[in-house]
């Protein structure tokens, strides 16, 4: 299916942030670089930023409904998901509604992540906020005081139902009906390995490592991130033509 474009002929790009981020906070450099050539839609997930929806007890289900509703409203487009909140949600959206997603980019993300490692990662948000008052103040500013409720909802839901909410298996990626790209930095060993293995997963999955970048390549190496994503989009369009 050919990608639909917005009024004016610009392809639509959805940017889905990681935990306790926002669309603008995590993708500010991409928004500035792409806004003239693409219709860029930074998504704020429930309980985050400017999203009017608070976090639900079954967080990932409510957030997926929110994301699908946005794509239903604005139209089919390219989906970019960051880290272990935006990544799994973007994947589930592409897996359940491939009619709305023309391609998927996952960054700061590794498939087959373990439950204990993920829960330890989430626990770090609360610990760092307790140790760093400036960070806690930033969470308060970004999320209008909702961040603790949101963090608790995410933690509780993935603790109860990790495999359905957060876990993305390699074979799940390989079976996607849309092209997928894992774009990770070299400074996180598990994420680097995931990007290096991506080309061998089968299906329409590809990967790339950006040297010198950490967890959020879009922040650490924005120019390399933008170039790699746009090259993937061009290749995906050519292969789908």
XYZ file of C-alpha atoms in Angstrom:
241
model
C 0.000 0.000 0.000
C 1.447 3.341 -0.987
C 2.061 5.809 1.803
C -0.602 8.439 2.169
C 0.508 12.057 2.411
C -0.987 15.014 4.182
C -2.479 18.030 2.478
C 0.334 19.682 0.560
C 2.031 16.372 -0.266
C 4.150 16.056 2.880
C 4.513 12.546 4.334
C 3.298 12.246 7.922
C 5.800 11.331 10.658
C 4.748 10.379 14.200
C 7.354 10.730 16.973
C 6.655 8.681 20.120
C 8.787 9.481 23.186
C 10.207 7.341 25.958
C 9.200 7.172 29.621
C 8.845 10.597 31.302
C 9.813 12.372 28.111
C 7.622 14.227 25.651
C 7.487 14.388 21.885
C 9.242 17.760 21.882
C 11.722 16.924 24.647
C 13.006 13.760 22.987
C 12.768 14.815 19.338
C 13.326 18.576 19.279
C 16.185 18.374 16.756
C 14.175 16.137 14.439
C 11.141 18.421 14.608
C 13.234 21.425 13.586
C 15.038 19.531 10.825
C 11.964 17.863 9.315
C 9.058 20.271 9.768
C 9.461 21.894 6.341
C 9.541 18.591 4.434
C 7.265 16.382 6.529
C 4.092 16.802 8.534
C 5.674 16.036 11.908
C 3.364 15.005 14.752
C 5.118 14.768 18.140
C 2.988 12.462 20.287
C 2.626 13.034 24.027
C 1.459 9.785 25.603
C -1.092 9.632 28.457
C 0.256 11.070 31.701
C 2.991 12.932 29.825
C 3.465 16.512 28.699
C 0.467 18.121 27.061
C -1.593 14.954 26.679
C -5.014 15.568 28.258
C -5.327 11.901 29.231
C -3.974 10.721 32.582
C -2.273 7.366 33.019
C -4.680 4.435 33.272
C -4.087 1.429 35.520
C -3.510 -0.762 32.442
C -1.165 1.836 31.051
C 0.020 0.245 27.822
C -3.494 -0.610 26.656
C -4.744 2.927 27.203
C -1.652 4.429 25.596
C -2.031 2.171 22.560
C -5.643 3.257 22.133
C -4.484 6.881 22.331
C -1.769 6.335 19.707
C -4.060 4.456 17.320
C -6.693 7.181 17.652
C -4.120 9.798 16.644
C -3.104 7.810 13.566
C -6.745 7.227 12.711
C -7.349 10.954 12.908
C -4.260 12.301 11.156
C -3.756 9.467 8.682
C -1.298 6.770 7.747
C 2.358 7.620 8.258
C 5.865 6.790 9.399
C 6.206 5.828 13.056
C 9.298 6.476 15.211
C 9.342 5.034 18.753
C 11.980 5.801 21.387
C 13.188 3.662 24.273
C 11.160 1.092 26.206
C 7.887 3.020 26.311
C 7.634 4.531 22.852
C 9.318 1.502 21.290
C 6.906 -1.226 22.437
C 3.881 1.005 21.853
C 5.026 1.881 18.343
C 5.655 -1.806 17.642
C 2.213 -2.848 18.910
C 0.617 -0.131 16.799
C 2.431 -1.343 13.678
C 1.639 -4.986 14.462
C -2.073 -4.481 15.110
C -2.774 -1.693 12.614
C -0.352 -2.027 9.673
C -2.914 -0.159 7.590
C -1.991 2.978 9.556
C 1.805 2.536 9.591
C 4.011 2.710 6.500
C 7.296 2.065 8.364
C 8.638 1.680 11.895
C 11.837 3.075 13.452
C 12.861 1.871 16.918
C 15.667 3.726 18.705
C 17.179 3.201 22.135
C 15.548 -0.206 22.048
C 16.517 -3.882 21.994
C 14.093 -6.758 21.380
C 13.966 -9.699 23.782
C 14.575 -7.466 26.825
C 14.141 -9.261 30.165
C 11.474 -8.382 32.719
C 13.879 -7.890 35.648
C 16.147 -5.612 33.632
C 13.212 -3.501 32.527
C 11.755 -3.139 36.015
C 15.208 -2.182 37.311
C 15.424 0.480 34.603
C 12.070 1.952 35.625
C 13.031 1.951 39.313
C 15.970 4.140 38.376
C 13.665 7.020 37.409
C 12.268 7.347 40.922
C 15.677 6.893 42.544
C 17.345 9.554 40.391
C 14.509 11.998 40.966
C 14.928 11.546 44.738
C 18.662 12.158 44.451
C 18.424 15.082 42.022
C 15.857 17.761 42.959
C 16.422 19.542 39.648
C 15.383 16.406 37.754
C 12.259 16.016 39.882
C 11.421 19.672 39.223
C 11.808 19.091 35.488
C 9.422 16.134 35.642
C 6.954 18.334 37.514
C 7.278 21.037 34.869
C 6.928 18.694 31.903
C 4.100 16.555 33.212
C 2.092 18.971 35.409
C 2.697 16.935 38.539
C 1.448 13.636 37.074
C 4.774 11.904 36.676
C 4.661 9.773 39.843
C 1.191 8.488 38.972
C 2.355 7.753 35.428
C 5.490 5.971 36.603
C 3.457 3.845 39.011
C 0.946 2.917 36.296
C 3.688 1.892 33.849
C 5.510 -0.101 36.533
C 2.364 -1.859 37.706
C 1.111 -2.817 34.260
C 4.390 -4.197 32.953
C 4.903 -5.997 36.270
C 1.528 -7.740 35.874
C 1.719 -8.387 32.139
C 5.284 -7.872 30.907
C 5.146 -10.165 27.897
C 2.093 -8.473 26.402
C 2.998 -4.878 27.256
C 6.752 -4.397 26.877
C 8.381 -7.523 25.500
C 9.033 -7.461 21.754
C 10.590 -10.686 20.530
C 12.942 -10.831 17.578
C 10.545 -13.117 15.744
C 7.746 -10.595 16.327
C 9.773 -7.921 14.558
C 10.612 -10.261 11.707
C 6.935 -11.029 11.161
C 5.856 -7.383 10.861
C 4.087 -6.463 7.651
C 5.846 -3.083 7.500
C 9.590 -2.333 7.167
C 11.342 -1.819 10.511
C 14.656 -0.181 11.440
C 16.570 -0.515 14.732
C 18.799 2.542 15.154
C 20.931 2.466 18.313
C 24.077 4.009 19.720
C 27.387 2.254 20.286
C 27.640 3.148 23.987
C 24.898 0.800 25.206
C 26.119 -2.743 24.676
C 22.754 -4.530 24.516
C 21.284 -1.912 22.188
C 24.376 -1.910 19.991
C 24.181 -5.701 19.675
C 20.485 -5.495 18.800
C 21.143 -3.073 15.947
C 24.044 -5.199 14.705
C 21.844 -8.324 14.664
C 18.857 -6.651 13.042
C 19.757 -7.423 9.438
C 19.851 -11.120 10.286
C 16.413 -11.286 11.917
C 14.646 -11.821 8.625
C 11.553 -10.189 7.263
C 11.865 -6.471 6.553
C 14.034 -5.581 9.573
C 17.238 -3.582 9.225
C 19.633 -2.025 11.735
C 22.385 0.517 12.168
C 24.752 1.573 14.960
C 25.707 5.229 15.446
C 29.177 5.516 16.937
C 29.553 7.654 20.037
C 25.833 7.799 20.772
C 24.165 6.553 23.919
C 20.591 5.551 24.650
C 18.901 8.393 22.743
C 20.695 8.735 19.433
C 18.254 11.474 18.413
C 19.725 13.616 21.222
C 23.361 12.545 21.166
C 23.947 12.470 17.408
C 20.941 14.222 15.816
C 22.481 14.738 12.367
C 23.516 11.083 12.063
C 20.127 10.010 13.396
C 18.242 12.126 10.866
C 20.407 10.940 7.967
C 20.024 7.277 8.902
C 16.243 7.493 9.337
C 15.720 9.351 6.064
C 17.902 6.850 4.201
C 15.767 4.044 5.655
C 12.582 5.812 4.567
C 13.901 6.239 1.036
C 14.904 2.587 0.810
C 11.555 1.446 2.218
C 9.641 3.527 -0.313
C 11.749 2.220 -3.192
C 11.291 -1.398 -2.105
C 7.523 -0.888 -1.739
C 7.088 0.775 -5.125
